[in-house]
Coordinates of C-alpha atoms in Angstrom, one line a residue:
M1 CA 80.1 -52.2 -60.2
V2 CA 81.0 -50.7 -56.8
L3 CA 83.5 -48.2 -55.7
I4 CA 85.8 -49.0 -52.8
D5 CA 88.0 -46.6 -50.8
G6 CA 89.5 -46.1 -47.3
T7 CA 89.6 -43.0 -45.3
L8 CA 90.9 -41.7 -42.0
I9 CA 88.2 -40.2 -39.7
R10 CA 90.2 -37.7 -37.6
T11 CA 89.7 -38.0 -33.9
K12 CA 90.8 -36.2 -30.8
R13 CA 94.0 -37.7 -29.3
R14 CA 93.4 -39.7 -26.2
T15 CA 96.2 -40.0 -23.6
G16 CA 98.3 -43.0 -23.1
K17 CA 100.3 -45.4 -25.2
A18 CA 97.2 -47.3 -26.4
D19 CA 96.4 -44.4 -28.7
R20 CA 99.7 -44.3 -30.5
R21 CA 98.5 -46.9 -33.0
N22 CA 95.8 -44.5 -34.0
Y23 CA 98.4 -42.1 -35.3
S24 CA 98.5 -41.9 -39.1
G25 CA 101.9 -40.9 -40.3
K26 CA 100.5 -40.2 -43.8
H27 CA 98.0 -37.7 -42.5
R28 CA 100.0 -36.7 -39.4
S29 CA 97.1 -36.9 -37.1
H30 CA 95.2 -39.3 -34.9
G31 CA 92.2 -41.1 -36.3
L32 CA 90.4 -44.3 -37.2
H33 CA 90.6 -46.0 -40.5
F34 CA 87.4 -47.1 -42.3
L35 CA 86.8 -48.8 -45.6
A36 CA 83.6 -48.1 -47.5
L37 CA 81.7 -49.4 -50.5
T38 CA 79.5 -47.2 -52.6
D39 CA 77.4 -47.6 -55.7
E40 CA 78.0 -45.6 -58.9
N41 CA 75.9 -42.7 -57.6
G42 CA 78.0 -42.4 -54.4
R43 CA 75.4 -43.9 -52.0
L44 CA 77.2 -45.7 -49.2
I45 CA 76.4 -49.4 -49.2
W46 CA 78.8 -50.7 -46.5
I47 CA 81.3 -49.4 -43.9
S48 CA 83.9 -51.6 -42.3
A49 CA 84.7 -51.8 -38.6
A50 CA 87.0 -49.1 -37.2
R51 CA 90.7 -49.9 -37.4
P52 CA 93.7 -48.0 -36.0
G53 CA 94.6 -44.9 -38.1
R54 CA 98.0 -46.4 -39.1
T55 CA 96.2 -49.2 -41.1
H56 CA 96.7 -49.3 -44.8
D57 CA 93.8 -49.8 -47.3
N58 CA 95.2 -53.1 -48.5
T59 CA 95.6 -54.5 -45.0
A60 CA 92.1 -53.5 -44.0
A61 CA 90.7 -55.0 -47.2
R62 CA 92.5 -58.3 -46.5
H63 CA 91.2 -58.5 -43.0
D64 CA 87.6 -57.9 -44.2
H65 CA 88.0 -60.4 -47.0
I66 CA 86.7 -57.8 -49.5
L67 CA 88.1 -59.7 -52.5
A68 CA 86.3 -63.0 -51.6
H69 CA 83.0 -61.2 -50.9
L70 CA 83.1 -59.3 -54.2
R71 CA 83.9 -62.5 -56.2
A72 CA 81.0 -64.3 -54.4
A73 CA 78.6 -61.5 -55.3
G74 CA 79.9 -61.3 -58.9
L75 CA 80.8 -57.7 -58.5
G76 CA 83.7 -55.6 -59.7
A77 CA 85.2 -52.6 -57.9
L78 CA 87.0 -49.5 -58.9
A79 CA 89.7 -48.5 -56.4
D80 CA 92.6 -46.1 -56.0
L81 CA 96.3 -47.0 -56.0
G82 CA 96.1 -47.9 -52.3
F83 CA 94.6 -51.2 -53.3
R84 CA 97.4 -52.2 -55.8
G85 CA 98.5 -55.8 -55.3
L86 CA 95.3 -56.9 -53.6
D87 CA 93.9 -58.6 -56.7
N88 CA 96.7 -60.4 -58.6
N89 CA 94.4 -62.3 -60.9
I90 CA 95.4 -60.9 -64.4
H91 CA 92.8 -62.8 -66.4
D92 CA 89.7 -62.0 -64.3
P93 CA 90.4 -59.0 -62.0
V94 CA 87.7 -58.0 -59.5
I95 CA 89.4 -54.8 -58.2
V96 CA 90.6 -52.4 -60.9
T97 CA 93.3 -49.9 -60.0
G98 CA 95.2 -47.4 -62.0
Y99 CA 98.7 -47.4 -63.4
T100 CA 101.7 -46.1 -61.4
A101 CA 104.8 -44.6 -62.8
S102 CA 108.3 -45.0 -61.4
R103 CA 111.6 -43.3 -62.0
T104 CA 112.5 -45.8 -64.7
H105 CA 109.0 -46.5 -66.1
K106 CA 107.0 -43.5 -67.4
L107 CA 103.4 -43.9 -68.2
T108 CA 102.3 -44.1 -71.8
P109 CA 99.6 -41.7 -73.0
G110 CA 97.1 -44.6 -73.0
Q111 CA 97.9 -45.4 -69.3
K112 CA 97.5 -41.7 -68.4
E113 CA 94.1 -41.7 -70.2
A114 CA 93.1 -44.9 -68.3
N115 CA 94.0 -43.2 -65.0
R116 CA 91.9 -40.1 -65.9
V117 CA 88.9 -42.3 -66.7
L118 CA 89.3 -44.2 -63.5
A119 CA 89.5 -41.0 -61.5
V120 CA 86.3 -39.7 -63.1
G121 CA 84.6 -43.0 -62.2
R122 CA 85.8 -42.9 -58.6
A123 CA 84.7 -39.3 -57.9
P124 CA 81.4 -40.4 -56.3
V125 CA 83.1 -42.4 -53.5
E126 CA 85.2 -39.3 -52.6
H127 CA 82.0 -37.2 -52.5
S128 CA 80.3 -39.7 -50.2
F129 CA 83.2 -39.6 -47.8
A130 CA 83.0 -35.8 -47.9
H131 CA 79.3 -35.9 -47.0
L132 CA 80.0 -38.5 -44.2
K133 CA 82.7 -36.3 -42.7
N134 CA 80.3 -33.3 -42.6
W135 CA 78.6 -34.8 -39.6
R136 CA 79.7 -32.7 -36.6
T137 CA 79.6 -35.5 -34.2
L138 CA 82.6 -37.0 -35.8
T139 CA 84.8 -34.0 -35.1
K140 CA 84.7 -34.6 -31.3
L141 CA 85.1 -38.4 -31.4
R142 CA 87.2 -39.7 -28.5
T143 CA 85.7 -43.1 -28.1
D144 CA 87.0 -46.6 -28.6
P145 CA 86.8 -48.2 -32.1
A146 CA 83.8 -50.4 -31.3
R147 CA 81.6 -47.5 -30.5
A148 CA 83.0 -45.5 -33.4
T149 CA 82.0 -48.4 -35.7
Q150 CA 78.4 -48.3 -34.3
L151 CA 78.3 -44.5 -34.7
L152 CA 79.5 -44.6 -38.3
R153 CA 77.0 -47.4 -39.2
A154 CA 74.2 -45.3 -37.7
L155 CA 75.3 -42.3 -39.8
L156 CA 75.3 -44.6 -42.8
V157 CA 71.6 -45.3 -42.2
L158 CA 70.8 -41.6 -41.6
M159 CA 72.6 -40.7 -44.8
N160 CA 70.7 -43.3 -46.8
L161 CA 67.4 -41.9 -45.3
E162 CA 68.4 -38.4 -46.3
V163 CA 69.2 -39.4 -49.8
N164 CA 66.0 -41.4 -50.3
R165 CA 63.8 -38.4 -49.4

């Protein structure tokens, strides 16, 4: 079982029209979007390539073929509601997301409890993102996405070395 989530690494705004796609309307700031896989303990296993900040979790997962890779490896993943609709296989789901309520459909007590259990299971991925964002070099990032990807993957190695001490 792995945990999957996406996050926005905030960056300094670069001038020009080319940086407009890095603006995330949800977070109201510029940044780069990354997907990450962690184990149950919160250790980062994999980080995706940098994408523009406006990229949705589902879109990034489709571009990286996450579902096919998880099926091939025989793994399941816990995910947040940003990944709803990615795995439509009802009989053998690979990615498990929570339930969502609407104006006309309220959640049952069982669905609310399932969402609580899922949130507890997903806590380590949120903690690993918090540790990743503590690196001060990310606060001054003004580079292109290819270099940002290399930097994040180097930080992934450093974090794993720090954890294994």
